[in-house]
Amino acid sequence: AARLLAGAGAAAATTGGSALLAAAFPDGPARVRAFGVFGTVLGLGLAFGPVIAGLLVTGLGWRAFFGAAALALVPSLLAVPLLTESRRDASGPIDWTGAATFTLGLSAFTFALVEGPSLGWTHAAVLGGFAACAVLLAAFGIVERRHPSPLVDLGLLTRPRFVAISAMPFLLAFGFVALTIVLPPYFMATLHASASRAGLTLMLLTGPTLVLPPLTGTLGRWLSQRGLLVLTLLLVAAGTALLALVPGGAGAGSLAAPLLLIGTGFGISLAIMDGAAISAVEPERAGMAAGVFNTARISGEVVAVAVLGALLTTFTRADLEGRYGASAASAATSRLLQGDMTPPSGVATPGYAEAATHAYAGALHDALWALSALTLVGALIVARLLRRPAPTPPVAAEERATVEPAL
């Protein structure tokens, strides 16, 4: 219940923050600079959050992390009276049905992904979760078309530019955000690292997100917005492919190049995505655009973490089953994905570390190849959607001579 409350607050603050920035800074250089600072602050949290969390968990326990997170929000709460209001008069009732069908549909999909590896992908509960997701999301689309004040203006999804920009956080959730969740336990298991050391190693991935947003404005002098967004995805695709080539148990030296590539790509995107999404619509629809964009971002993160977790669980368990049996493989996989290399009960210690590292690393590598392919395909689609429409050909002189008298 506490995490549900915190998640609702985070979603409201994320969406409201983007809309407030758009209202406070009109379209132009001022907005570009404002969202550049916004991206830098996001990068600050991404860069140092895992490190601080690792130090707190290692030194004081997990409760200290949540306590510190609550205290860190106090300055923001005290500064709320300084914000200008951007409220728009409500044009209709709140779309509770749309909110419920979308949330339950996404929850059903996540449930099916999380439980699939343990229950089996053909289990009635898993198939029921996928079926419920399809039905609920279809109902969500129907509700949004009929509601006088819909949660999501589906008309925004007919705009290729807005769709392309909104697809960016979904794609990057797979190529970057999910990795920030799955890599620390991977480091803890295969490198025998503490939580704090795993957080420091993750700085290779998150560190560029602190440096790149301020530099993106300089890159914008030579590259268009389309070029920057496509470059982001290409860097992430290259980084995930290189990471798939790093053997399990390799240290920070081998991990540096691919992690820095992925972080660089994501760091570029932080400076431009939010502002680009809001600038793609009329000013009066900025709030709706921010809502749709951040829904794509948060939904992408939920789905990406669940998908990547399911892949790692399925592939790791399948590799270990042939050696240790189904029951031991299941217990070993559960421990590995929590960063624990200790063999489960009944499994001999000699040779276990090598077998577990091989299984865990192989599963991660297979998943990384899939992420690289997904991001590369996404880059091609985004590039096409952001392509400028062909200019209307000028009317020939002979045609003008014929048309003008008629007019």
Tab-separated table of C-alpha atoms in Angstrom:
chain	number	residue	atom	x	y	z
A	1	ALA	CA	0.000	0.000	0.000
A	2	ALA	CA	2.852	2.375	0.816
A	3	ARG	CA	4.570	1.720	-2.517
A	4	LEU	CA	1.262	2.152	-4.338
A	5	LEU	CA	0.832	5.563	-2.728
A	6	ALA	CA	4.408	6.560	-3.540
A	7	GLY	CA	3.996	5.421	-7.137
A	8	ALA	CA	0.820	7.461	-7.585
A	9	GLY	CA	2.599	10.537	-6.243
A	10	ALA	CA	5.606	9.984	-8.480
A	11	ALA	CA	3.371	9.635	-11.549
A	12	ALA	CA	1.521	12.854	-10.713
A	13	ALA	CA	4.743	14.766	-10.071
A	14	THR	CA	6.369	13.524	-13.274
A	15	THR	CA	3.444	14.457	-15.487
A	16	GLY	CA	2.679	17.691	-13.663
A	17	GLY	CA	6.331	18.723	-13.747
A	18	SER	CA	6.557	18.482	-17.539
A	19	ALA	CA	3.304	20.392	-18.000
A	20	LEU	CA	4.374	23.125	-15.539
A	21	LEU	CA	7.664	23.600	-17.374
A	22	ALA	CA	5.837	23.866	-20.685
A	23	ALA	CA	3.466	26.476	-19.224
A	24	ALA	CA	6.257	28.487	-17.597
A	25	PHE	CA	8.525	28.605	-20.659
A	26	PRO	CA	7.054	29.432	-24.068
A	27	ASP	CA	8.223	27.486	-27.080
A	28	GLY	CA	11.694	28.549	-28.161
A	29	PRO	CA	15.237	28.762	-26.726
A	30	ALA	CA	13.955	29.304	-23.178
A	31	ARG	CA	11.998	26.039	-23.260
A	32	VAL	CA	14.978	24.183	-24.726
A	33	ARG	CA	17.200	25.423	-21.888
A	34	ALA	CA	14.555	24.624	-19.262
A	35	PHE	CA	14.135	21.053	-20.432
A	36	GLY	CA	17.913	20.740	-20.711
A	37	VAL	CA	18.152	21.538	-16.989
A	38	PHE	CA	15.255	19.147	-16.361
A	39	GLY	CA	17.197	16.395	-18.139
A	40	THR	CA	20.323	17.199	-16.139
A	41	VAL	CA	18.429	16.814	-12.868
A	42	LEU	CA	17.003	13.487	-14.055
A	43	GLY	CA	20.548	12.445	-14.921
A	44	LEU	CA	21.714	13.485	-11.459
A	45	GLY	CA	19.210	11.123	-9.873
A	46	LEU	CA	20.013	8.290	-12.263
A	47	ALA	CA	23.766	8.705	-11.799
A	48	PHE	CA	23.931	8.913	-8.029
A	49	GLY	CA	20.691	7.229	-6.952
A	50	PRO	CA	21.988	3.639	-7.281
A	51	VAL	CA	25.260	4.528	-5.563
A	52	ILE	CA	23.568	6.258	-2.631
A	53	ALA	CA	21.013	3.457	-2.376
A	54	GLY	CA	23.768	0.847	-2.367
A	55	LEU	CA	25.691	2.646	0.373
A	56	LEU	CA	22.567	3.056	2.520
A	57	VAL	CA	21.416	-0.537	2.071
A	58	THR	CA	24.892	-1.923	2.725
A	59	GLY	CA	25.575	0.282	5.738
A	60	LEU	CA	22.205	0.864	7.383
A	61	GLY	CA	19.692	-1.490	5.746
A	62	TRP	CA	16.864	-0.997	3.269
A	63	ARG	CA	14.708	1.045	5.661
A	64	ALA	CA	17.358	3.773	5.674
A	65	PHE	CA	16.980	4.156	1.910
A	66	PHE	CA	13.250	4.834	2.115
A	67	GLY	CA	13.753	7.205	5.031
A	68	ALA	CA	16.382	9.157	3.092
A	69	ALA	CA	14.119	9.283	0.031
A	70	ALA	CA	11.324	10.797	2.140
A	71	LEU	CA	13.648	13.441	3.624
A	72	ALA	CA	14.999	14.343	0.175
A	73	LEU	CA	11.486	15.363	-0.889
A	74	VAL	CA	11.045	17.921	1.898
A	75	PRO	CA	12.747	20.850	0.036
A	76	SER	CA	10.521	20.232	-3.004
A	77	LEU	CA	7.405	20.249	-0.844
A	78	LEU	CA	8.469	23.507	0.810
A	79	ALA	CA	8.997	25.090	-2.613
A	80	VAL	CA	5.539	24.176	-3.951
A	81	PRO	CA	4.025	27.627	-3.103
A	82	LEU	CA	6.520	29.187	-5.541
A	83	LEU	CA	5.030	27.301	-8.494
A	84	THR	CA	2.616	29.081	-10.792
A	85	GLU	CA	-0.722	27.405	-11.427
A	86	SER	CA	-1.494	25.961	-14.868
A	87	ARG	CA	-4.926	24.587	-14.120
A	88	ARG	CA	-7.372	24.248	-16.990
A	89	ASP	CA	-11.087	24.316	-16.316
A	90	ALA	CA	-12.426	20.788	-16.347
A	91	SER	CA	-14.496	20.135	-19.460
A	92	GLY	CA	-16.214	17.037	-18.135
A	93	PRO	CA	-16.242	14.346	-15.447
A	94	ILE	CA	-13.068	12.488	-14.484
A	95	ASP	CA	-12.481	9.423	-16.637
A	96	TRP	CA	-12.446	6.868	-13.821
A	97	THR	CA	-13.427	4.007	-16.136
A	98	GLY	CA	-10.561	4.738	-18.494
A	99	ALA	CA	-8.103	4.923	-15.606
A	100	ALA	CA	-9.352	1.628	-14.172
A	101	THR	CA	-9.340	-0.324	-17.443
A	102	PHE	CA	-5.850	0.875	-18.407
A	103	THR	CA	-4.321	0.260	-14.967
A	104	LEU	CA	-5.908	-3.157	-14.570
A	105	GLY	CA	-4.971	-4.139	-18.124
A	106	LEU	CA	-1.322	-3.234	-17.603
A	107	SER	CA	-1.362	-4.966	-14.200
A	108	ALA	CA	-2.780	-8.156	-15.733
A	109	PHE	CA	-0.043	-8.127	-18.388
A	110	THR	CA	2.663	-7.618	-15.761
A	111	PHE	CA	1.224	-10.375	-13.570
A	112	ALA	CA	1.320	-12.818	-16.485
A	113	LEU	CA	4.926	-11.941	-17.293
A	114	VAL	CA	6.102	-12.189	-13.693
A	115	GLU	CA	4.321	-15.470	-12.945
A	116	GLY	CA	4.934	-17.089	-16.339
A	117	PRO	CA	8.421	-18.471	-15.583
A	118	SER	CA	7.336	-20.101	-12.303
A	119	LEU	CA	3.813	-21.276	-13.164
A	120	GLY	CA	4.526	-22.106	-16.797
A	121	TRP	CA	3.521	-20.072	-19.839
A	122	THR	CA	0.510	-22.312	-20.528
A	123	HIS	CA	-0.834	-22.117	-16.956
A	124	ALA	CA	-4.447	-20.960	-16.739
A	125	ALA	CA	-3.551	-17.962	-14.551
A	126	VAL	CA	-0.870	-16.791	-16.986
A	127	LEU	CA	-3.056	-17.192	-20.075
A	128	GLY	CA	-5.892	-15.552	-18.154
A	129	GLY	CA	-3.648	-12.571	-17.373
A	130	PHE	CA	-2.788	-12.062	-21.037
A	131	ALA	CA	-6.436	-12.471	-22.048
A	132	ALA	CA	-7.589	-10.022	-19.378
A	133	CYS	CA	-4.998	-7.521	-20.604
A	134	ALA	CA	-6.288	-7.739	-24.182
A	135	VAL	CA	-9.929	-7.345	-23.117
A	136	LEU	CA	-9.261	-4.467	-20.705
A	137	LEU	CA	-7.095	-2.497	-23.142
A	138	ALA	CA	-9.707	-2.960	-25.863
A	139	ALA	CA	-12.310	-1.660	-23.413
A	140	PHE	CA	-9.993	1.260	-22.611
A	141	GLY	CA	-9.912	2.251	-26.292
A	142	ILE	CA	-13.706	2.141	-26.513
A	143	VAL	CA	-14.120	4.179	-23.319
A	144	GLU	CA	-11.674	6.853	-24.494
A	145	ARG	CA	-13.556	7.345	-27.761
A	146	ARG	CA	-16.872	7.824	-25.995
A	147	HIS	CA	-15.925	9.759	-22.854
A	148	PRO	CA	-16.555	13.545	-22.991
A	149	SER	CA	-13.251	14.213	-21.183
A	150	PRO	CA	-11.048	11.184	-21.903
A	151	LEU	CA	-7.991	10.254	-19.924
A	152	VAL	CA	-6.041	10.007	-23.198
A	153	ASP	CA	-6.818	12.038	-26.284
A	154	LEU	CA	-6.490	9.305	-28.901
A	155	GLY	CA	-6.303	12.007	-31.547
A	156	LEU	CA	-2.699	12.619	-30.478
A	157	LEU	CA	-1.861	9.115	-31.658
A	158	THR	CA	-2.721	10.093	-35.231
A	159	ARG	CA	0.222	12.512	-35.297
A	160	PRO	CA	3.336	10.684	-36.559
A	161	ARG	CA	5.747	13.099	-34.886
A	162	PHE	CA	4.117	12.793	-31.470
A	163	VAL	CA	3.871	9.000	-31.807
A	164	ALA	CA	7.580	8.778	-32.679
A	165	ILE	CA	8.636	10.895	-29.704
A	166	SER	CA	6.304	8.989	-27.357
A	167	ALA	CA	7.788	5.701	-28.586
A	168	MET	CA	11.258	6.843	-27.473
A	169	PRO	CA	10.828	6.350	-23.693
A	170	PHE	CA	9.152	2.994	-24.320
A	171	LEU	CA	12.123	1.785	-26.361
A	172	LEU	CA	14.662	3.263	-23.942
A	173	ALA	CA	12.907	1.571	-21.032
A	174	PHE	CA	14.131	-1.716	-22.508
A	175	GLY	CA	17.591	-0.538	-23.521
A	176	PHE	CA	18.427	1.497	-20.394
A	177	VAL	CA	15.913	1.617	-17.532
A	178	ALA	CA	15.432	-2.155	-17.223
A	179	LEU	CA	19.208	-2.594	-17.157
A	180	THR	CA	19.487	-0.325	-14.123
A	181	ILE	CA	17.249	-2.851	-12.340
A	182	VAL	CA	18.762	-6.146	-13.503
A	183	LEU	CA	22.474	-5.296	-13.652
A	184	PRO	CA	23.152	-4.617	-9.933
A	185	PRO	CA	22.107	-8.160	-8.820
A	186	TYR	CA	23.980	-9.529	-11.847
A	187	PHE	CA	27.135	-7.763	-10.651
A	188	MET	CA	26.529	-8.918	-7.080
A	189	ALA	CA	26.187	-12.536	-8.190
A	190	THR	CA	28.811	-12.867	-10.925
A	191	LEU	CA	31.380	-10.413	-9.519
A	192	HIS	CA	30.640	-11.221	-5.851
A	193	ALA	CA	30.152	-7.476	-5.352
A	194	SER	CA	28.470	-5.773	-2.413
A	195	ALA	CA	25.424	-3.584	-3.022
A	196	SER	CA	27.583	-0.451	-2.784
A	197	ARG	CA	30.179	-1.804	-5.223
A	198	ALA	CA	27.436	-2.850	-7.634
A	199	GLY	CA	26.076	0.704	-7.454
A	200	LEU	CA	29.514	2.130	-8.210
A	201	THR	CA	29.922	-0.214	-11.191
A	202	LEU	CA	26.530	0.904	-12.461
A	203	MET	CA	27.935	4.458	-12.612
A	204	LEU	CA	29.481	3.425	-15.921
A	205	LEU	CA	25.915	3.210	-17.238
A	206	THR	CA	24.296	6.089	-15.367
A	207	GLY	CA	27.213	8.532	-15.192
A	208	PRO	CA	26.824	9.840	-18.776
A	209	THR	CA	23.233	10.834	-17.987
A	210	LEU	CA	24.666	13.543	-15.739
A	211	VAL	CA	27.137	14.887	-18.304
A	212	LEU	CA	25.298	14.602	-21.631
A	213	PRO	CA	22.121	16.690	-21.141
A	214	PRO	CA	24.031	20.008	-20.866
A	215	LEU	CA	26.108	19.102	-23.933
A	216	THR	CA	23.151	18.117	-26.083
A	217	GLY	CA	22.444	21.755	-26.949
A	218	THR	CA	25.888	21.911	-28.558
A	219	LEU	CA	25.178	18.738	-30.536
A	220	GLY	CA	21.946	20.363	-31.693
A	221	ARG	CA	23.953	22.864	-33.718
A	222	TRP	CA	24.986	20.090	-36.080
A	223	LEU	CA	22.177	17.562	-35.720
A	224	SER	CA	18.427	18.014	-36.040
A	225	GLN	CA	16.046	16.809	-33.354
A	226	ARG	CA	15.336	13.813	-35.559
A	227	GLY	CA	19.045	13.106	-35.856
A	228	LEU	CA	19.566	13.326	-32.090
A	229	LEU	CA	16.694	10.958	-31.310
A	230	VAL	CA	17.840	8.393	-33.873
A	231	LEU	CA	21.442	8.733	-32.627
A	232	THR	CA	20.186	7.973	-29.115
A	233	LEU	CA	18.664	4.674	-30.215
A	234	LEU	CA	21.656	3.681	-32.362
A	235	LEU	CA	24.053	4.222	-29.444
A	236	VAL	CA	21.840	2.128	-27.143
A	237	ALA	CA	21.560	-0.615	-29.775
A	238	ALA	CA	25.348	-0.688	-30.218
A	239	GLY	CA	25.946	-0.669	-26.460
A	240	THR	CA	23.579	-3.541	-25.709
A	241	ALA	CA	25.118	-5.593	-28.528
A	242	LEU	CA	28.640	-4.993	-27.172
A	243	LEU	CA	27.492	-5.826	-23.639
A	244	ALA	CA	26.211	-9.158	-24.943
A	245	LEU	CA	29.796	-9.990	-25.952
A	246	VAL	CA	31.255	-9.412	-22.472
A	247	PRO	CA	31.757	-12.797	-20.725
A	248	GLY	CA	30.178	-13.442	-17.357
A	249	GLY	CA	32.350	-12.465	-14.422
A	250	ALA	CA	34.296	-9.855	-16.418
A	251	GLY	CA	35.250	-6.762	-14.444
A	252	ALA	CA	34.568	-3.066	-14.891
A	253	GLY	CA	37.263	-2.696	-17.568
A	254	SER	CA	35.403	-5.004	-19.957
A	255	LEU	CA	32.024	-3.510	-19.064
A	256	ALA	CA	33.072	0.130	-19.483
A	257	ALA	CA	32.722	0.627	-23.243
A	258	PRO	CA	29.226	-0.895	-23.708
A	259	LEU	CA	27.810	0.676	-20.538
A	260	LEU	CA	29.182	4.098	-21.454
A	261	LEU	CA	27.690	3.800	-24.944
A	262	ILE	CA	24.235	2.986	-23.577
A	263	GLY	CA	24.452	5.750	-20.974
A	264	THR	CA	25.588	8.276	-23.579
A	265	GLY	CA	22.618	7.500	-25.790
A	266	PHE	CA	20.163	7.777	-22.936
A	267	GLY	CA	21.842	10.954	-21.656
A	268	ILE	CA	21.280	12.690	-25.005
A	269	SER	CA	17.608	11.775	-24.921
A	270	LEU	CA	17.059	13.268	-21.462
A	271	ALA	CA	17.658	16.796	-22.733
A	272	ILE	CA	15.192	16.704	-25.601
A	273	MET	CA	12.441	14.079	-25.235
A	274	ASP	CA	10.061	15.820	-22.808
A	275	GLY	CA	10.300	19.184	-24.519
A	276	ALA	CA	9.951	17.617	-27.966
A	277	ALA	CA	6.796	15.739	-26.963
A	278	ILE	CA	5.097	18.834	-25.576
A	279	SER	CA	6.252	21.060	-28.452
A	280	ALA	CA	4.682	18.627	-30.927
A	281	VAL	CA	1.163	19.787	-29.902
A	282	GLU	CA	-0.677	23.060	-29.371
A	283	PRO	CA	0.078	24.892	-26.074
A	284	GLU	CA	-3.401	24.234	-24.697
A	285	ARG	CA	-2.852	20.487	-25.090
A	286	ALA	CA	0.521	20.468	-23.330
A	287	GLY	CA	-0.894	18.822	-20.219
A	288	MET	CA	-2.526	16.039	-22.208
A	289	ALA	CA	0.653	15.551	-24.253
A	290	ALA	CA	2.727	15.353	-21.075
A	291	GLY	CA	0.279	12.815	-19.668
A	292	VAL	CA	0.350	10.591	-22.748
A	293	PHE	CA	4.130	10.869	-23.053
A	294	ASN	CA	4.742	9.982	-19.408
A	295	THR	CA	2.188	7.176	-19.593
A	296	ALA	CA	4.283	5.719	-22.418
A	297	ARG	CA	7.396	6.215	-20.289
A	298	ILE	CA	6.037	4.617	-17.115
A	299	SER	CA	4.193	1.842	-18.955
A	300	GLY	CA	7.372	1.097	-20.879
A	301	GLU	CA	9.350	0.825	-17.663
A	302	VAL	CA	6.794	-1.538	-16.110
A	303	VAL	CA	6.673	-3.742	-19.196
A	304	ALA	CA	10.441	-3.643	-19.830
A	305	VAL	CA	11.375	-4.664	-16.302
A	306	ALA	CA	8.779	-7.447	-16.324
A	307	VAL	CA	9.816	-8.726	-19.772
A	308	LEU	CA	13.537	-8.644	-19.030
A	309	GLY	CA	12.991	-10.310	-15.657
A	310	ALA	CA	10.883	-13.038	-17.260
A	311	LEU	CA	13.526	-13.668	-19.925
A	312	LEU	CA	16.342	-13.891	-17.396
A	313	THR	CA	14.334	-16.222	-15.170
A	314	THR	CA	13.264	-18.503	-18.012
A	315	PHE	CA	16.680	-18.749	-19.705
A	316	THR	CA	18.685	-19.123	-16.477
A	317	ARG	CA	16.403	-21.826	-15.108
A	318	ALA	CA	16.397	-23.721	-18.402
A	319	ASP	CA	20.205	-23.775	-18.424
A	320	LEU	CA	20.474	-25.024	-14.835
A	321	GLU	CA	17.706	-27.646	-15.032
A	322	GLY	CA	19.776	-30.101	-17.040
A	323	ARG	CA	22.462	-30.115	-14.370
A	324	TYR	CA	20.601	-29.744	-11.087
A	325	GLY	CA	16.967	-30.648	-11.788
A	326	ALA	CA	13.855	-28.481	-11.889
A	327	SER	CA	13.466	-27.835	-8.169
A	328	ALA	CA	17.098	-26.900	-7.494
A	329	ALA	CA	17.272	-24.849	-10.690
A	330	SER	CA	14.226	-22.861	-9.633
A	331	ALA	CA	15.706	-22.122	-6.204
A	332	ALA	CA	19.101	-21.261	-7.681
A	333	THR	CA	17.562	-18.920	-10.250
A	334	SER	CA	15.571	-17.115	-7.586
A	335	ARG	CA	18.746	-16.527	-5.584
A	336	LEU	CA	20.828	-15.487	-8.581
A	337	LEU	CA	18.329	-12.844	-9.670
A	338	GLN	CA	18.600	-11.367	-6.183
A	339	GLY	CA	22.387	-11.224	-6.425
A	340	ASP	CA	23.045	-14.311	-4.275
A	341	MET	CA	25.553	-16.874	-5.603
A	342	THR	CA	25.072	-19.223	-2.624
A	343	PRO	CA	24.042	-22.696	-3.874
A	344	PRO	CA	20.600	-23.865	-2.747
A	345	SER	CA	20.104	-26.797	-0.418
A	346	GLY	CA	21.095	-30.109	-1.975
A	347	VAL	CA	23.440	-28.577	-4.578
A	348	ALA	CA	27.175	-29.296	-4.221
A	349	THR	CA	29.383	-26.244	-3.931
A	350	PRO	CA	32.212	-27.384	-6.251
A	351	GLY	CA	31.522	-26.202	-9.782
A	352	TYR	CA	28.337	-24.369	-8.837
A	353	ALA	CA	29.739	-20.843	-9.227
A	354	GLU	CA	30.971	-21.572	-12.755
A	355	ALA	CA	27.694	-23.215	-13.787
A	356	ALA	CA	25.570	-20.447	-12.271
A	357	THR	CA	27.676	-17.704	-13.850
A	358	HIS	CA	27.466	-19.437	-17.236
A	359	ALA	CA	23.679	-19.759	-16.969
A	360	TYR	CA	23.074	-16.238	-15.671
A	361	ALA	CA	25.436	-14.579	-18.161
A	362	GLY	CA	24.051	-16.629	-21.046
A	363	ALA	CA	20.520	-15.579	-20.161
A	364	LEU	CA	21.545	-11.925	-19.961
A	365	HIS	CA	23.385	-12.129	-23.280
A	366	ASP	CA	20.383	-13.639	-25.064
A	367	ALA	CA	18.167	-10.902	-23.628
A	368	LEU	CA	20.665	-8.202	-24.651
A	369	TRP	CA	20.701	-9.399	-28.261
A	370	ALA	CA	16.912	-9.140	-28.274
A	371	LEU	CA	17.089	-5.618	-26.766
A	372	SER	CA	19.640	-4.539	-29.355
A	373	ALA	CA	17.461	-5.785	-32.216
A	374	LEU	CA	14.367	-4.107	-30.743
A	375	THR	CA	16.178	-0.772	-30.354
A	376	LEU	CA	17.614	-0.925	-33.868
A	377	VAL	CA	14.194	-1.591	-35.387
A	378	GLY	CA	12.814	1.215	-33.221
A	379	ALA	CA	15.452	3.588	-34.592
A	380	LEU	CA	14.360	2.843	-38.144
A	381	ILE	CA	10.679	3.374	-37.299
A	382	VAL	CA	11.313	6.621	-35.383
A	383	ALA	CA	13.467	7.941	-38.231
A	384	ARG	CA	10.682	7.254	-40.706
A	385	LEU	CA	7.928	8.789	-38.548
A	386	LEU	CA	9.995	11.937	-37.959
A	387	ARG	CA	10.845	12.339	-41.630
A	388	ARG	CA	9.715	15.693	-42.919
A	389	PRO	CA	6.821	15.500	-45.413
A	390	ALA	CA	7.834	16.081	-48.980
A	391	PRO	CA	7.307	19.716	-50.031
A	392	THR	CA	4.390	20.420	-52.321
A	393	PRO	CA	5.754	20.720	-55.872
A	394	PRO	CA	5.448	24.233	-57.322
A	395	VAL	CA	2.757	24.823	-59.903
A	396	ALA	CA	4.223	24.872	-63.379
A	397	ALA	CA	4.032	28.086	-65.430
A	398	GLU	CA	1.715	26.503	-67.969
A	399	GLU	CA	-0.622	25.345	-65.165
A	400	ARG	CA	-0.643	28.841	-63.611
A	401	ALA	CA	-1.548	30.360	-66.927
A	402	THR	CA	-4.493	27.998	-67.164
A	403	VAL	CA	-5.623	28.167	-63.522
A	404	GLU	CA	-5.244	31.875	-62.712
A	405	PRO	CA	-7.810	33.171	-65.251
A	406	ALA	CA	-10.271	30.603	-64.022
A	407	LEU	CA	-9.780	31.847	-60.444
